[in-house]
């Protein structure tokens, strides 16, 4: 029994798979307009980004609360 393998073809297939994966990642980043789309892209960067989003939401709510307080005082 003879087992033939075409190593150049297998190498080309592996390179094609790697290039397709990288292309999909690049297209995802381009289409979303974001550098980080998932934790796999940059776990530490995603954590920092999520913390900043939470802080911004908190500051936005604080601003609304201040405006409500000012309105309440003006009506008294």
N, CA, C and O atoms as a DFTB+ gen file, in Angstrom:
304 C
 N C O
     1  1       0.850      -1.175       0.000
     2  2       0.000       0.000       0.000
     3  2       0.894       1.237       0.000
     4  3       1.824       1.342       0.800
     5  1       0.608       2.158      -0.894
     6  2       1.398       3.382      -1.015
     7  2       0.518       4.565      -0.607
     8  3      -0.600       4.725      -1.097
     9  1       1.044       5.379       0.293
    10  2       0.328       6.589       0.712
    11  2       1.040       7.775       0.086
    12  3       2.206       8.046       0.375
    13  1       0.334       8.459      -0.756
    14  2       0.892       9.650      -1.392
    15  2       0.341      10.888      -0.698
    16  3      -0.837      10.937      -0.345
    17  1       1.171      11.857      -0.511
    18  2       0.701      13.132       0.032
    19  2       1.326      14.251      -0.783
    20  3       2.487      14.186      -1.186
    21  1       0.554      15.234      -1.001
    22  2       0.999      16.367      -1.796
    23  2       1.283      17.515      -0.830
    24  3       0.412      18.348      -0.583
    25  1       2.485      17.560      -0.289
    26  2       2.835      18.560       0.720
    27  2       2.682      19.994       0.227
    28  3       2.176      20.826       0.981
    29  1       3.087      20.327      -0.982
    30  2       2.877      21.700      -1.434
    31  2       1.392      22.085      -1.455
    32  3       1.040      23.218      -1.130
    33  1       0.531      21.146      -1.835
    34  2      -0.904      21.436      -1.848
    35  2      -1.430      21.613      -0.428
    36  3      -2.257      22.492      -0.185
    37  1      -0.963      20.790       0.516
    38  2      -1.385      20.927       1.912
    39  2      -0.909      22.256       2.501
    40  3      -1.651      22.911       3.232
    41  1       0.317      22.651       2.186
    42  2       0.826      23.945       2.656
    43  2       0.010      25.092       2.068
    44  3      -0.307      26.057       2.764
    45  1      -0.324      24.983       0.804
    46  2      -1.133      26.024       0.166
    47  2      -2.508      26.099       0.813
    48  3      -3.030      27.194       1.025
    49  1      -3.104      24.949       1.130
    50  2      -4.412      24.919       1.785
    51  2      -4.347      25.564       3.164
    52  3      -5.227      26.345       3.525
    53  1      -3.311      25.243       3.938
    54  2      -3.155      25.850       5.269
    55  2      -2.996      27.364       5.166
    56  3      -3.593      28.106       5.945
    57  1      -2.200      27.821       4.215
    58  2      -2.020      29.262       4.031
    59  2      -3.322      29.927       3.607
    60  3      -3.623      31.038       4.043
    61  1      -4.089      29.262       2.770
    62  2      -5.377      29.800       2.334
    63  2      -6.333      29.939       3.514
    64  3      -7.032      30.946       3.635
    65  1      -6.365      28.931       4.383
    66  2      -7.231      28.986       5.569
    67  2      -6.833      30.144       6.485
    68  3      -7.694      30.863       6.992
    69  1      -5.519      30.322       6.695
    70  2      -5.044      31.422       7.543
    71  2      -5.430      32.773       6.946
    72  3      -5.880      33.669       7.660
    73  1      -5.253      32.913       5.644
    74  2      -5.585      34.177       4.982
    75  2      -7.080      34.454       5.022
    76  3      -7.492      35.600       5.203
    77  1      -7.899      33.416       4.856
    78  2      -9.349      33.596       4.930
    79  2      -9.777      34.043       6.322
    80  3     -10.637      34.913       6.462
    81  1      -9.175      33.446       7.355
    82  2      -9.508      33.821       8.728
    83  2      -9.147      35.285       8.988
    84  3      -9.936      36.040       9.555
    85  1      -7.956      35.666       8.570
    86  2      -7.513      37.050       8.773
    87  2      -8.388      38.020       7.985
    88  3      -8.700      39.108       8.468
    89  1      -8.782      37.634       6.784
    90  2      -9.663      38.484       5.972
    91  2     -11.011      38.676       6.657
    92  3     -11.542      39.786       6.679
    93  1     -11.569      37.598       7.217
    94  2     -12.851      37.712       7.930
    95  2     -12.730      38.667       9.113
    96  3     -13.614      39.493       9.345
    97  1     -11.627      38.551       9.863
    98  2     -11.415      39.440      11.008
    99  2     -11.312      40.890      10.549
   100  3     -11.907      41.776      11.162
   101  1     -10.570      41.138       9.485
   102  2     -10.410      42.502       8.978
   103  2     -11.730      43.063       8.466
   104  3     -12.036      44.232       8.701
   105  1     -12.509      42.253       7.774
   106  2     -13.809      42.711       7.268
   107  2     -14.740      43.034       8.429
   108  3     -15.485      44.013       8.370
   109  1     -14.708      42.222       9.485
   110  2     -15.541      42.485      10.659
   111  2     -15.171      43.823      11.287
   112  3     -16.049      44.603      11.655
   113  1     -13.877      44.088      11.412
   114  2     -13.441      45.352      12.001
   115  2     -13.817      46.527      11.112
   116  3     -14.262      47.560      11.612
   117  1     -13.649      46.387       9.815
   118  2     -13.991      47.473       8.896
   119  2     -15.488      47.745       8.885
   120  3     -15.907      48.903       8.873
   121  1     -16.292      46.698       8.889
   122  2     -17.735      46.884       8.802
   123  2     -18.315      47.458      10.086
   124  3     -19.301      48.194      10.041
   125  1     -17.719      47.133      11.231
   126  2     -18.240      47.651      12.494
   127  2     -17.659      49.018      12.829
   128  3     -18.250      49.771      13.603
   129  1     -16.516      49.343      12.257
   130  2     -15.872      50.612      12.576
   131  2     -15.178      50.597      13.927
   132  3     -14.761      51.644      14.421
   133  1     -15.050      49.433      14.523
   134  2     -14.429      49.314      15.838
   135  2     -13.134      48.531      15.735
   136  3     -12.998      47.624      14.914
   137  1     -12.181      48.901      16.586
   138  2     -10.927      48.160      16.623
   139  2     -11.110      46.858      17.387
   140  3     -10.498      45.844      17.052
   141  1     -11.953      46.888      18.412
   142  2     -12.191      45.708      19.243
   143  2     -13.643      45.286      19.063
   144  3     -14.557      46.042      19.391
   145  1     -13.855      44.084      18.545
   146  2     -15.204      43.564      18.356
   147  2     -15.541      42.458      19.343
   148  3     -16.716      42.196      19.597
   149  1     -14.548      41.818      19.890
   150  2     -14.772      40.749      20.862
   151  2     -13.550      40.649      21.766
   152  3     -12.512      41.255      21.501
   153  1     -13.688      39.882      22.826
   154  2     -12.576      39.715      23.756
   155  2     -11.378      39.055      23.079
   156  3     -10.242      39.233      23.518
   157  1     -11.622      38.303      22.024
   158  2     -10.516      37.649      21.313
   159  2      -9.614      38.663      20.621
   160  3      -8.432      38.391      20.408
   161  1     -10.153      39.831      20.266
   162  2      -9.356      40.856      19.596
   163  2      -8.354      41.494      20.555
   164  3      -7.181      41.650      20.218
   165  1      -8.814      41.860      21.743
   166  2      -7.953      42.509      22.740
   167  2      -8.696      42.487      24.069
   168  3      -9.486      43.387      24.351
   169  1      -8.452      41.469      24.884
   170  2      -9.202      41.280      26.123
   171  2      -9.029      42.458      27.083
   172  3     -10.011      42.941      27.648
   173  1      -7.809      42.920      27.270
   174  2      -7.564      44.031      28.192
   175  2      -8.193      45.313      27.660
   176  3      -8.792      46.075      28.419
   177  1      -8.061      45.548      26.371
   178  2      -8.663      46.735      25.765
   179  2     -10.174      46.716      25.879
   180  3     -10.792      47.756      26.107
   181  1     -10.778      45.544      25.722
   182  2     -12.231      45.422      25.855
   183  2     -12.663      45.730      27.280
   184  3     -13.675      46.400      27.487
   185  1     -11.915      45.253      28.262
   186  2     -12.241      45.516      29.664
   187  2     -12.183      47.011      29.958
   188  3     -13.069      47.544      30.626
   189  1     -11.160      47.686      29.472
   190  2     -11.032      49.133      29.672
   191  2     -12.181      49.860      28.986
   192  3     -12.764      50.786      29.549
   193  1     -12.499      49.442      27.784
   194  2     -13.577      50.064      27.018
   195  2     -14.918      49.916      27.730
   196  3     -15.681      50.876      27.827
   197  1     -15.205      48.717      28.226
   198  2     -16.473      48.482      28.921
   199  2     -16.549      49.302      30.211
   200  3     -17.614      49.815      30.556
   201  1     -15.428      49.428      30.921
   202  2     -15.409      50.235      32.147
   203  2     -15.685      51.698      31.814
   204  3     -16.432      52.370      32.526
   205  1     -15.082      52.191      30.730
   206  2     -15.298      53.582      30.330
   207  2     -16.750      53.809      29.913
   208  3     -17.324      54.853      30.222
   209  1     -17.348      52.842      29.213
   210  2     -18.757      52.964      28.829
   211  2     -19.643      53.067      30.061
   212  3     -20.567      53.878      30.102
   213  1     -19.358      52.237      31.072
   214  2     -20.134      52.265      32.312
   215  2     -19.994      53.610      33.015
   216  3     -20.973      54.162      33.516
   217  1     -18.778      54.128      33.049
   218  2     -18.548      55.420      33.688
   219  2     -19.283      56.532      32.945
   220  3     -19.836      57.437      33.569
   221  1     -19.289      56.466      31.617
   222  2     -19.985      57.488      30.833
   223  2     -21.487      57.439      31.084
   224  3     -22.132      58.482      31.189
   225  1     -22.047      56.234      31.181
   226  2     -23.474      56.108      31.482
   227  2     -23.780      56.681      32.856
   228  3     -24.785      57.367      33.042
   229  1     -22.908      56.396      33.821
   230  2     -23.092      56.919      35.170
   231  2     -23.024      58.437      35.204
   232  3     -23.817      59.078      35.893
   233  1     -22.082      59.017      34.465
   234  2     -21.970      60.475      34.416
   235  2     -23.173      61.099      33.716
   236  3     -23.637      62.171      34.106
   237  1     -23.672      60.429      32.689
   238  2     -24.867      60.923      32.001
   239  2     -26.068      60.936      32.928
   240  3     -26.848      61.888      32.931
   241  1     -26.216      59.877      33.718
   242  2     -27.329      59.823      34.666
   243  2     -27.150      60.878      35.755
   244  3     -28.128      61.491      36.181
   245  1     -25.927      61.097      36.208
   246  2     -25.675      62.128      37.216
   247  2     -26.055      63.502      36.676
   248  3     -26.620      64.321      37.401
   249  1     -25.747      63.757      35.413
   250  2     -26.105      65.032      34.797
   251  2     -27.623      65.198      34.743
   252  3     -28.133      66.285      35.015
   253  1     -28.346      64.141      34.397
   254  2     -29.812      64.204      34.378
   255  2     -30.357      64.476      35.772
   256  3     -31.293      65.258      35.939
   257  1     -29.766      63.828      36.772
   258  2     -30.214      64.034      38.148
   259  2     -29.989      65.479      38.589
   260  3     -30.832      66.058      39.274
   261  1     -28.870      66.055      38.204
   262  2     -28.583      67.453      38.544
   263  2     -29.599      68.372      37.887
   264  3     -30.108      69.295      38.523
   265  1     -29.898      68.124      36.613
   266  2     -30.888      68.948      35.911
   267  2     -32.260      68.825      36.569
   268  3     -32.979      69.816      36.698
   269  1     -32.622      67.616      36.982
   270  2     -33.901      67.423      37.674
   271  2     -33.916      68.178      38.997
   272  3     -34.930      68.771      39.363
   273  1     -32.798      68.159      39.712
   274  2     -32.711      68.879      40.979
   275  2     -32.823      70.380      40.774
   276  3     -33.484      71.063      41.556
   277  1     -32.188      70.900      39.736
   278  2     -32.272      72.332      39.428
   279  2     -33.707      72.705      39.089
   280  3     -34.213      73.728      39.552
   281  1     -34.358      71.886      38.291
   282  2     -35.756      72.155      37.927
   283  2     -36.645      72.138      39.157
   284  3     -37.541      72.973      39.289
   285  1     -36.408      71.202      40.052
   286  2     -37.201      71.112      41.273
   287  2     -37.017      72.363      42.125
   288  3     -37.987      72.898      42.661
   289  1     -35.775      72.831      42.254
   290  2     -35.509      74.022      43.055
   291  2     -36.107      75.274      42.422
   292  3     -36.538      76.180      43.136
   293  1     -36.137      75.334      41.101
   294  2     -36.706      76.500      40.430
   295  2     -38.218      76.560      40.609
   296  3     -38.800      77.644      40.574
   297  1     -38.854      75.426      40.797
   298  2     -40.306      75.394      40.959
   299  2     -40.741      75.701      42.380
   300  3     -41.918      75.971      42.619
   301  1     -39.812      75.665      43.330
   302  2     -40.174      75.912      44.726
   303  2     -40.352      77.375      45.014
   304  3     -40.658      77.749      46.146
